[in-house]
Short mmCIF file of C-alpha atoms and ligand atoms in Angstrom, two decimals:
data_model
loop_
_atom_site.label_atom_id
_atom_site.label_comp_id
_atom_site.label_asym_id
_atom_site.label_seq_id
_atom_site.Cartn_x
_atom_site.Cartn_y
_atom_site.Cartn_z
CA MET A 1 0.00 0.00 0.00
CA ALA A 2 1.32 3.45 -0.96
CA GLU A 3 2.29 5.58 2.02
CA THR A 4 3.32 9.23 2.41
CA LYS A 5 6.44 10.40 4.27
CA THR A 6 4.25 10.72 7.36
CA ASN A 7 3.13 7.11 6.90
CA LYS A 8 -0.37 8.23 6.14
CA ILE A 9 -2.22 6.80 3.19
CA PRO A 10 -2.37 9.59 0.60
CA HIS A 11 -5.78 11.11 0.15
CA VAL A 12 -6.91 12.67 -3.13
CA LEU A 13 -10.10 14.62 -3.69
CA LEU A 14 -11.64 14.58 -7.18
CA PHE A 15 -14.01 17.35 -8.21
CA PRO A 16 -15.79 16.72 -11.55
CA PHE A 17 -18.28 19.07 -13.15
CA PRO A 18 -21.69 17.71 -12.07
CA ALA A 19 -22.72 16.05 -15.35
CA GLN A 20 -22.63 12.40 -16.46
CA GLY A 21 -19.89 12.88 -19.06
CA HIS A 22 -17.59 14.50 -16.49
CA LEU A 23 -18.40 12.27 -13.52
CA ASN A 24 -17.65 9.04 -15.42
CA PRO A 25 -13.96 9.57 -16.22
CA LEU A 26 -13.11 11.07 -12.83
CA ILE A 27 -14.84 8.22 -10.98
CA GLN A 28 -12.85 5.69 -12.98
CA PHE A 29 -9.65 7.57 -12.28
CA GLY A 30 -10.60 7.45 -8.60
CA LYS A 31 -11.09 3.69 -8.75
CA ARG A 32 -7.65 3.28 -10.32
CA LEU A 33 -6.07 5.37 -7.55
CA THR A 34 -7.89 3.38 -4.88
CA SER A 35 -6.68 0.13 -6.41
CA LYS A 36 -3.15 1.46 -6.06
CA GLY A 37 -3.53 2.26 -2.37
CA VAL A 38 -4.63 5.90 -2.54
CA GLU A 39 -7.67 7.01 -0.57
CA THR A 40 -10.03 8.82 -2.92
CA THR A 41 -13.00 11.07 -2.25
CA LEU A 42 -15.39 12.34 -4.89
CA ILE A 43 -16.73 15.85 -4.40
CA THR A 44 -20.14 16.28 -5.92
CA THR A 45 -23.23 18.38 -5.45
CA THR A 46 -25.94 17.69 -2.92
CA TYR A 47 -28.39 17.15 -5.78
CA ILE A 48 -26.26 14.53 -7.51
CA SER A 49 -25.38 12.80 -4.27
CA ASN A 50 -29.11 12.47 -3.45
CA LEU A 51 -29.78 11.15 -6.93
CA ILE A 52 -27.10 8.50 -6.49
CA LEU A 53 -28.64 7.46 -3.18
CA SER A 54 -32.13 7.32 -4.68
CA HIS A 55 -30.89 5.12 -7.55
CA ASN A 56 -29.25 2.90 -5.02
CA THR A 57 -25.96 2.91 -6.89
CA THR A 58 -22.51 3.63 -5.52
CA ALA A 59 -19.21 4.56 -7.00
CA THR A 60 -17.84 1.47 -5.20
CA SER A 61 -14.57 2.18 -3.46
CA ILE A 62 -14.89 5.95 -3.53
CA ALA A 63 -16.24 8.02 -0.69
CA ILE A 64 -18.45 11.00 -1.51
CA GLU A 65 -18.45 14.48 0.04
CA THR A 66 -20.98 17.06 -1.02
CA ILE A 67 -20.98 20.76 -1.74
CA SER A 68 -23.83 22.99 -2.84
CA ASP A 69 -24.20 24.39 -6.34
CA GLY A 70 -27.16 26.51 -5.23
CA PHE A 71 -29.60 24.03 -6.80
CA ASP A 72 -29.84 21.33 -4.12
CA GLU A 73 -33.36 20.31 -5.07
CA GLY A 74 -33.27 20.15 -8.88
CA GLY A 75 -29.64 20.47 -10.08
CA PHE A 76 -28.74 21.83 -13.51
CA ALA A 77 -32.15 21.09 -15.04
CA SER A 78 -33.88 23.36 -12.53
CA ALA A 79 -31.85 26.45 -13.49
CA ASP A 80 -33.37 28.99 -15.91
CA SER A 81 -30.41 28.71 -18.24
CA ALA A 82 -26.86 27.37 -18.41
CA GLU A 83 -25.64 30.92 -17.68
CA SER A 84 -27.65 31.21 -14.48
CA TYR A 85 -26.57 27.72 -13.39
CA LEU A 86 -22.89 28.47 -13.96
CA GLU A 87 -23.09 31.84 -12.22
CA LYS A 88 -24.83 30.47 -9.14
CA PHE A 89 -22.54 27.44 -9.02
CA HIS A 90 -19.57 29.80 -8.96
CA GLU A 91 -21.08 32.01 -6.28
CA VAL A 92 -22.36 29.26 -3.96
CA GLY A 93 -19.84 26.57 -4.85
CA THR A 94 -16.80 28.69 -4.00
CA ASN A 95 -17.79 29.06 -0.35
CA SER A 96 -19.15 25.56 -0.15
CA LEU A 97 -15.86 24.08 -1.42
CA ARG A 98 -13.91 26.23 1.05
CA ASP A 99 -16.14 24.99 3.87
CA LEU A 100 -15.68 21.37 2.83
CA ILE A 101 -11.89 21.64 2.78
CA LYS A 102 -11.91 23.35 6.20
CA LYS A 103 -14.26 20.68 7.58
CA LEU A 104 -12.02 17.83 6.40
CA GLN A 105 -8.95 19.56 7.79
CA SER A 106 -10.64 20.18 11.14
CA GLU A 107 -11.44 16.46 11.29
CA GLY A 108 -7.69 15.83 10.97
CA ARG A 109 -8.00 14.33 7.47
CA ASN A 110 -4.93 14.69 5.28
CA ILE A 111 -5.61 16.10 1.83
CA ASP A 112 -2.67 15.46 -0.44
CA ALA A 113 -4.16 16.77 -3.65
CA ILE A 114 -7.41 18.09 -5.08
CA ILE A 115 -7.95 17.38 -8.77
CA CYS A 116 -10.50 19.68 -10.36
CA ASP A 117 -12.40 19.59 -13.60
CA PRO A 118 -11.37 22.73 -15.53
CA PHE A 119 -15.03 23.19 -16.51
CA ILE A 120 -15.34 24.39 -12.89
CA THR A 121 -13.13 27.30 -13.78
CA TRP A 122 -12.94 28.70 -10.23
CA ALA A 123 -12.20 25.45 -8.34
CA LEU A 124 -8.42 25.46 -8.67
CA ASP A 125 -8.34 29.06 -7.38
CA VAL A 126 -10.10 27.91 -4.21
CA VAL A 127 -7.66 25.00 -3.78
CA MET A 128 -4.75 27.45 -4.12
CA GLU A 129 -6.03 29.39 -1.07
CA PHE A 130 -5.01 26.36 0.98
CA ASP A 131 -1.60 24.73 1.24
CA ILE A 132 -2.79 21.84 -0.94
CA LYS A 133 -1.51 20.66 -4.32
CA GLY A 134 -4.01 21.14 -7.11
CA GLY A 135 -4.45 19.42 -10.43
CA THR A 136 -6.70 19.86 -13.41
CA PHE A 137 -8.38 16.98 -15.28
CA PHE A 138 -9.41 17.55 -18.88
CA THR A 139 -12.30 15.31 -19.88
CA GLN A 140 -12.09 16.25 -23.56
CA ALA A 141 -9.65 15.27 -26.29
CA CYS A 142 -6.20 16.88 -26.31
CA ALA A 143 -6.89 18.06 -29.86
CA VAL A 144 -9.91 19.97 -28.58
CA ASN A 145 -8.02 21.39 -25.59
CA SER A 146 -5.30 22.57 -27.89
CA ILE A 147 -7.76 24.37 -30.20
CA TYR A 148 -9.39 26.11 -27.23
CA TYR A 149 -5.98 27.11 -25.90
CA HIS A 150 -4.94 28.64 -29.21
CA VAL A 151 -8.15 30.66 -29.38
CA TYR A 152 -7.81 31.70 -25.72
CA LYS A 153 -4.29 32.98 -26.39
CA GLY A 154 -5.36 34.77 -29.57
CA LEU A 155 -3.13 32.48 -31.66
CA ILE A 156 -6.06 31.61 -33.89
CA SER A 157 -8.04 34.54 -35.15
CA ILE A 158 -11.80 34.59 -34.89
CA PRO A 159 -13.80 34.53 -37.12
CA LEU A 160 -12.03 31.60 -38.70
CA GLY A 161 -11.04 31.33 -42.34
CA SER A 162 -12.25 28.37 -44.37
CA SER A 163 -9.63 26.11 -42.80
CA VAL A 164 -7.57 26.18 -39.63
CA SER A 165 -3.99 25.17 -38.80
CA VAL A 166 -3.10 24.31 -35.23
CA PRO A 167 0.33 22.90 -34.26
CA ALA A 168 0.36 19.08 -33.99
CA LEU A 169 -3.14 18.78 -35.45
CA PRO A 170 -4.26 17.91 -38.96
CA GLN A 171 -5.56 20.77 -41.10
CA LEU A 172 -9.20 21.31 -40.11
CA GLU A 173 -12.10 22.74 -42.09
CA TYR A 174 -13.60 25.56 -40.04
CA TRP A 175 -16.72 23.48 -39.28
CA GLU A 176 -14.54 20.67 -37.88
CA THR A 177 -13.41 22.86 -34.97
CA PRO A 178 -15.59 22.80 -31.81
CA SER A 179 -18.87 24.70 -32.23
CA PHE A 180 -17.82 27.29 -29.64
CA VAL A 181 -14.95 28.16 -32.00
CA HIS A 182 -16.61 28.05 -35.43
CA ASN A 183 -19.82 29.67 -34.14
CA TYR A 184 -17.97 32.04 -31.85
CA ALA A 185 -20.43 34.86 -31.08
CA PRO A 186 -21.68 36.56 -27.89
CA HIS A 187 -25.15 35.03 -28.19
CA TYR A 188 -23.95 31.48 -28.95
CA TYR A 189 -24.15 29.72 -25.58
CA PRO A 190 -22.26 32.51 -23.76
CA GLY A 191 -22.00 30.55 -20.50
CA TRP A 192 -20.45 27.43 -22.03
CA THR A 193 -18.23 29.51 -24.32
CA LYS A 194 -16.74 31.24 -21.29
CA VAL A 195 -16.26 27.87 -19.60
CA VAL A 196 -14.30 26.22 -22.41
CA PHE A 197 -11.91 29.13 -22.89
CA ASN A 198 -11.50 29.97 -19.20
CA GLN A 199 -10.23 26.45 -18.58
CA PHE A 200 -6.81 27.97 -19.17
CA ASN A 201 -7.14 30.93 -16.75
CA ASN A 202 -5.38 29.19 -13.89
CA ILE A 203 -3.81 26.14 -15.56
CA ASP A 204 -0.30 27.35 -14.73
CA GLN A 205 -1.07 26.88 -11.04
CA ALA A 206 -1.81 23.18 -11.56
CA ARG A 207 0.81 20.80 -10.20
CA TRP A 208 -0.59 18.16 -12.60
CA VAL A 209 -2.60 18.36 -15.80
CA PHE A 210 -4.47 15.09 -16.43
CA THR A 211 -6.04 14.14 -19.74
CA ASN A 212 -8.48 11.33 -20.41
CA THR A 213 -6.90 9.99 -23.57
CA PHE A 214 -4.02 7.61 -24.32
CA TYR A 215 -0.64 8.24 -25.81
CA LYS A 216 -0.96 6.36 -29.08
CA LEU A 217 -4.38 7.90 -29.78
CA GLU A 218 -3.17 11.51 -29.74
CA GLU A 219 0.60 11.19 -29.78
CA GLU A 220 1.55 14.41 -31.56
CA VAL A 221 -0.69 16.79 -29.67
CA ILE A 222 0.23 15.06 -26.39
CA GLU A 223 3.89 15.76 -27.15
CA TRP A 224 2.96 19.40 -27.79
CA MET A 225 1.00 19.61 -24.49
CA ARG A 226 3.82 17.94 -22.55
CA LYS A 227 6.05 20.88 -23.44
CA MET A 228 3.49 23.27 -21.98
CA TRP A 229 2.29 21.60 -18.78
CA PRO A 230 3.12 18.76 -16.35
CA LEU A 231 0.95 16.32 -18.25
CA LYS A 232 -0.36 12.95 -17.08
CA VAL A 233 -2.10 11.00 -19.83
CA ILE A 234 -4.19 8.46 -17.97
CA GLY A 235 -7.04 7.32 -20.23
CA PRO A 236 -9.11 5.78 -21.46
CA SER A 237 -10.78 6.21 -18.09
CA LEU A 238 -13.16 3.27 -18.49
CA PRO A 239 -14.10 0.41 -16.16
CA SER A 240 -11.27 -2.05 -15.97
CA MET A 241 -13.29 -5.05 -17.22
CA TYR A 242 -13.30 -3.47 -20.68
CA LEU A 243 -9.55 -2.89 -20.65
CA ASP A 244 -6.93 -4.61 -18.52
CA LYS A 245 -9.36 -6.48 -16.20
CA ARG A 246 -7.11 -5.84 -13.20
CA LEU A 247 -9.81 -4.21 -11.02
CA GLU A 248 -12.15 -6.88 -9.78
CA ASP A 249 -15.85 -6.49 -10.65
CA ASP A 250 -15.24 -3.10 -12.21
CA LYS A 251 -17.61 -3.21 -15.15
CA ASP A 252 -19.71 -0.09 -14.61
CA TYR A 253 -18.93 3.55 -13.92
CA GLY A 254 -21.14 3.16 -10.86
CA ILE A 255 -23.21 6.32 -11.17
CA ASN A 256 -26.10 6.66 -13.59
CA LEU A 257 -27.93 9.96 -13.25
CA ILE A 258 -30.76 8.44 -15.28
CA LYS A 259 -32.01 4.99 -14.33
CA ALA A 260 -31.38 2.33 -16.98
CA ASN A 261 -33.88 -0.41 -17.80
CA HIS A 262 -31.13 -2.93 -17.96
CA SER A 263 -32.89 -6.28 -18.14
CA GLU A 264 -35.26 -5.23 -20.93
CA CYS A 265 -32.29 -3.90 -22.86
CA MET A 266 -30.17 -7.04 -22.43
CA ASP A 267 -33.04 -9.43 -23.15
CA TRP A 268 -33.71 -7.59 -26.40
CA LEU A 269 -30.03 -7.59 -27.43
CA ASN A 270 -29.55 -11.26 -26.52
CA ASP A 271 -32.16 -12.12 -29.08
CA LYS A 272 -30.44 -10.43 -32.01
CA PRO A 273 -27.89 -11.89 -34.43
CA LYS A 274 -24.23 -10.93 -34.18
CA GLY A 275 -23.40 -7.49 -35.57
CA SER A 276 -27.01 -6.72 -36.58
CA VAL A 277 -27.93 -3.88 -34.21
CA VAL A 278 -27.44 -0.13 -34.60
CA TYR A 279 -27.10 1.43 -31.17
CA ALA A 280 -28.11 5.12 -31.33
CA SER A 281 -27.46 7.59 -28.53
CA PHE A 282 -26.83 11.32 -28.36
CA GLY A 283 -25.52 11.34 -24.81
CA SER A 284 -26.80 13.03 -21.70
CA MET A 285 -27.23 16.63 -22.88
CA ALA A 286 -27.71 17.11 -26.64
CA GLN A 287 -31.27 18.00 -27.63
CA LEU A 288 -32.38 17.03 -31.13
CA GLY A 289 -35.08 19.31 -32.53
CA PRO A 290 -38.40 17.75 -33.64
CA GLY A 291 -37.45 17.81 -37.35
CA GLN A 292 -34.11 16.10 -36.68
CA MET A 293 -35.70 13.58 -34.35
CA GLU A 294 -38.15 12.60 -37.08
CA GLU A 295 -35.34 12.10 -39.61
CA VAL A 296 -33.40 9.92 -37.14
CA ALA A 297 -36.51 7.85 -36.40
CA TRP A 298 -37.21 7.15 -40.07
CA GLY A 299 -33.54 6.77 -40.92
CA LEU A 300 -33.18 4.05 -38.31
CA ASN A 301 -36.40 2.44 -39.42
CA ASP A 302 -35.61 2.59 -43.14
CA SER A 303 -32.12 1.17 -42.66
CA GLY A 304 -33.84 -2.18 -42.14
CA ALA A 305 -31.44 -2.93 -39.27
CA ASN A 306 -32.37 -3.71 -35.68
CA PHE A 307 -31.96 -0.57 -33.64
CA LEU A 308 -31.73 0.39 -29.99
CA TRP A 309 -32.29 4.13 -29.61
CA ILE A 310 -31.86 6.10 -26.41
CA VAL A 311 -34.42 8.89 -26.14
CA ARG A 312 -34.16 10.56 -22.73
CA ASP A 313 -37.39 11.63 -20.99
CA ASP A 314 -36.45 15.29 -21.45
CA GLU A 315 -36.34 14.72 -25.25
CA LYS A 316 -39.67 12.91 -25.50
CA GLU A 317 -41.67 15.99 -26.45
CA ASN A 318 -39.72 16.17 -29.72
CA PHE A 319 -40.33 12.50 -30.52
CA PRO A 320 -42.32 12.12 -33.77
CA LYS A 321 -45.93 11.42 -33.01
CA GLY A 322 -47.26 8.32 -34.68
CA PHE A 323 -43.80 6.81 -35.32
CA LEU A 324 -44.28 4.03 -32.82
CA ASP A 325 -47.55 2.96 -34.49
CA VAL A 326 -46.10 2.54 -37.95
CA LYS A 327 -42.47 1.51 -37.47
CA THR A 328 -41.61 -1.92 -38.71
CA GLY A 329 -41.06 -3.40 -35.29
CA LYS A 330 -37.27 -3.73 -35.47
CA GLY A 331 -36.50 -1.10 -32.86
CA LEU A 332 -36.35 -0.72 -29.10
CA ILE A 333 -36.49 2.79 -27.63
CA LEU A 334 -35.31 3.30 -24.06
CA ALA A 335 -34.70 6.35 -21.86
CA TRP A 336 -31.21 5.20 -20.80
CA CYS A 337 -29.05 2.08 -20.87
CA LYS A 338 -25.75 0.84 -19.54
CA GLN A 339 -23.92 1.99 -22.63
CA LEU A 340 -20.74 0.03 -22.05
CA GLU A 341 -22.60 -3.25 -21.76
CA VAL A 342 -24.51 -2.41 -24.90
CA LEU A 343 -21.39 -1.54 -26.89
CA ALA A 344 -19.68 -4.69 -25.67
CA HIS A 345 -22.61 -6.86 -26.76
CA ASP A 346 -21.98 -9.14 -29.74
CA SER A 347 -25.19 -8.08 -31.50
CA VAL A 348 -24.12 -4.43 -31.82
CA GLY A 349 -22.53 -3.74 -35.19
CA CYS A 350 -22.72 0.04 -35.39
CA PHE A 351 -22.84 2.98 -32.97
CA LEU A 352 -24.77 6.01 -34.19
CA THR A 353 -23.24 8.58 -31.87
CA HIS A 354 -23.19 12.32 -31.18
CA CYS A 355 -19.42 11.84 -30.64
CA GLY A 356 -19.24 13.07 -27.03
CA PHE A 357 -15.69 12.29 -25.91
CA ASN A 358 -16.68 9.52 -23.50
CA SER A 359 -18.75 7.82 -26.19
CA THR A 360 -15.84 8.33 -28.60
CA LEU A 361 -13.38 6.65 -26.23
CA GLU A 362 -15.85 3.89 -25.44
CA ALA A 363 -16.35 3.09 -29.14
CA ILE A 364 -12.58 3.11 -29.69
CA SER A 365 -11.81 1.01 -26.61
CA LEU A 366 -14.53 -1.55 -27.29
CA GLY A 367 -13.76 -1.73 -30.99
CA VAL A 368 -17.19 -0.66 -32.26
CA PRO A 369 -17.43 1.14 -35.63
CA VAL A 370 -19.39 4.39 -35.65
CA VAL A 371 -21.63 6.63 -37.66
CA GLY A 372 -20.81 10.07 -36.29
CA MET A 373 -23.59 12.63 -36.03
CA PRO A 374 -22.08 15.49 -34.01
CA GLN A 375 -24.40 18.11 -32.56
CA TRP A 376 -22.30 20.81 -30.92
CA THR A 377 -19.34 21.60 -28.59
CA ASP A 378 -16.31 19.27 -29.07
CA GLN A 379 -18.33 16.66 -30.99
CA THR A 380 -17.55 18.10 -34.43
CA THR A 381 -13.81 17.68 -33.82
CA ASN A 382 -14.19 14.21 -32.32
CA ALA A 383 -16.22 13.17 -35.37
CA LYS A 384 -13.44 14.38 -37.68
CA TYR A 385 -10.92 12.27 -35.77
CA LEU A 386 -13.19 9.21 -35.67
CA GLU A 387 -13.56 9.23 -39.43
CA ASP A 388 -10.35 10.69 -40.87
CA ILE A 389 -7.65 10.12 -38.28
CA TRP A 390 -8.66 6.97 -36.42
CA GLY A 391 -10.59 5.50 -39.34
CA VAL A 392 -13.27 3.83 -37.27
CA GLY A 393 -16.35 5.08 -39.06
CA VAL A 394 -18.09 7.69 -41.17
CA ARG A 395 -19.65 11.08 -40.49
CA VAL A 396 -23.17 11.59 -41.74
CA LYS A 397 -23.68 14.81 -43.68
CA ALA A 398 -26.24 17.43 -42.69
CA ASP A 399 -28.08 19.57 -45.23
CA GLU A 400 -27.80 23.36 -45.54
CA LYS A 401 -30.23 23.75 -42.62
CA GLY A 402 -28.01 21.58 -40.44
CA VAL A 403 -30.44 18.65 -40.48
CA VAL A 404 -29.26 15.12 -41.21
CA ARG A 405 -31.76 13.59 -43.66
CA ARG A 406 -32.99 10.01 -43.34
CA GLU A 407 -31.55 8.84 -46.68
CA ASN A 408 -28.04 9.94 -45.63
CA LEU A 409 -28.42 8.09 -42.39
CA VAL A 410 -29.61 4.94 -44.13
CA SER A 411 -26.68 5.05 -46.50
CA CYS A 412 -24.10 5.54 -43.68
CA ILE A 413 -25.62 2.77 -41.56
CA LYS A 414 -25.55 0.38 -44.54
CA ASP A 415 -21.96 1.39 -45.32
CA ILE A 416 -20.93 0.36 -41.82
CA LEU A 417 -23.07 -2.76 -41.41
CA GLU A 418 -22.76 -4.17 -44.94
CA GLY A 419 -20.23 -2.15 -46.97
CA GLU A 420 -16.50 -1.95 -47.57
CA ARG A 421 -16.19 1.04 -45.23
CA GLY A 422 -17.52 -1.14 -42.43
CA VAL A 423 -14.82 -3.73 -43.08
CA VAL A 424 -12.09 -1.08 -42.83
CA ALA A 425 -13.71 0.59 -39.78
CA ARG A 426 -13.95 -2.75 -37.95
CA LYS A 427 -10.31 -3.52 -38.67
CA ASN A 428 -9.18 -0.11 -37.39
CA ALA A 429 -11.50 -0.30 -34.39
CA ALA A 430 -9.98 -3.67 -33.44
CA LYS A 431 -6.50 -2.13 -33.65
CA TRP A 432 -7.44 0.81 -31.40
CA LYS A 433 -9.09 -1.54 -28.95
CA ASP A 434 -5.81 -3.44 -28.53
CA LEU A 435 -3.90 -0.19 -28.10
CA ALA A 436 -6.34 1.08 -25.47
CA VAL A 437 -5.91 -2.14 -23.49
CA GLU A 438 -2.13 -1.90 -23.85
CA ALA A 439 -2.18 1.67 -22.41
CA ALA A 440 -4.17 0.54 -19.37
CA GLU A 441 -2.23 -2.65 -18.63
CA GLU A 442 0.51 -2.84 -16.04
CA GLY A 443 3.45 -0.87 -17.40
CA GLY A 444 1.35 0.64 -20.20
CA SER A 445 1.64 4.35 -20.95
CA SER A 446 -1.42 5.41 -18.93
CA ASP A 447 -0.62 3.04 -16.07
CA LYS A 448 2.87 4.52 -15.84
CA ASP A 449 1.51 8.08 -15.73
CA ILE A 450 -0.87 7.12 -12.90
CA ASP A 451 2.04 5.55 -11.00
CA GLY A 452 4.09 8.70 -11.67
CA PHE A 453 1.34 10.83 -10.15
CA ILE A 454 1.20 8.65 -7.03
CA TYR A 455 4.96 8.86 -6.66
CA GLU A 456 4.85 12.65 -6.98
CA LEU A 457 2.03 12.84 -4.44
CA LYS A 458 4.45 11.59 -1.85
CA GLU A 459 7.21 14.11 -2.66
N1 UDP B 1 -24.37 6.82 -21.35
C1 UDP B 1 -24.97 5.76 -20.73
N2 UDP B 1 -26.19 5.37 -21.15
C2 UDP B 1 -26.87 5.98 -22.14
C3 UDP B 1 -26.25 7.07 -22.80
C4 UDP B 1 -24.98 7.45 -22.38
O1 UDP B 1 -24.40 5.15 -19.80
O2 UDP B 1 -28.00 5.56 -22.44
C5 UDP B 1 -23.03 7.26 -20.87
C6 UDP B 1 -21.94 6.96 -21.88
O3 UDP B 1 -21.44 5.65 -21.70
C7 UDP B 1 -20.92 8.04 -21.60
C8 UDP B 1 -21.74 9.19 -21.01
O4 UDP B 1 -23.02 8.65 -20.68
O5 UDP B 1 -19.97 7.60 -20.65
C9 UDP B 1 -21.97 10.32 -22.00
O6 UDP B 1 -20.79 11.04 -22.16
P1 UDP B 1 -20.38 11.66 -23.55
O7 UDP B 1 -19.09 12.37 -23.34
O8 UDP B 1 -20.38 10.63 -24.59
O9 UDP B 1 -21.55 12.65 -23.90
P2 UDP B 1 -22.26 13.85 -23.08
O10 UDP B 1 -23.37 13.24 -22.34
O11 UDP B 1 -21.23 14.47 -22.19
O12 UDP B 1 -22.71 14.74 -24.18
#
């Protein structure tokens, strides 16, 4: 068991932004640290902690401490807008985090490091008020972080030209940059725009900069980042059962903010032939408009494939009326699922994804070919990489109104399930899967960076 100079077990606090896509990688990182003898505590909001309790799930080996974001009853969804949520979280969270650190210290608990999600742009500043080492944990791709950094520093001029050059990245068409860059404008999600660029406000105070990716996946840009910051590349931050299998029983992130109907999902998948199912999900936040929802519904239906489509309850009002009465009966629509178990299932042959970075890493690490249908934020850049750099799928084209039409969807799904592009995508996906496992295994690049962090914790 790892011990500090004072013979105390090191204790690390992890503070993810309170959203599914940010909780997942930090929880997994926490489990890895725990398995290596580090005590780990997750800091989350009162609302999320209550939700976890009500779903009767636990993040296994990780303890939870709560702070307030000012929305204890309803969380993010109960705020009037993202801007008002982020503002209140800053105002209330700052004091609440201070109080938590003081409380733990007054209880005599050692705190050897606090690792903060840079989406909580003020958190590292609070940590720096105390004599505690702070780190920052990027949950998005290094390519995306690098683009944001270059815009933040004024090294890329806005508005963009038709294409963009960023050191260590391939040439990008303007629309392949994150939406906050190519749609940069005061009225375009001002709260989130501030968040993604302000991630770099205090990065130079971070003793460690963690990224949830792996060396071989983003080698060049990782080398570039290493010259800038004390980088630890520790991903893919997925349950161990899908990678190196060294952590016993670790096959789930452990926290689902939406309850999954797991047995119905698995029974349905178990019944389907190998490689025959399209799994469609747009993550925990993206909202498809009614017109787009209708095209997806008919695209899935007309593809002739079996499909499992995740439509969250908060999206249901946009669901095409009448679709369920006339569809051909090949689909199952659920509000949430255990995505990793779905992707790992033999029957799944194609992942229609919004290309959130967790879903991207999950597809890569489980070797599932994709049809990328990015919606906003970093998804446009992830989709570019999935198709052109990693070669594990295709991007479906939208029309001039930004809507993906059903016939394009059908053609991409068929390409992946039945066509030559599917053969190539499956081959590449299998290669990346092996490389992801290699990074996570004992002595692999990500494993070594985690060990390096633990060593440095004790310095
Ligand atoms: N997810 C899940 N069940 C679902 C849909 C998504 O468990 O039905 C998980 C998925 O495995 C991923 C996370 O939710 O880990 C979504 O993160 P991502 O970065 O892909 O997208 P975001 O929700 O942040 O847009």
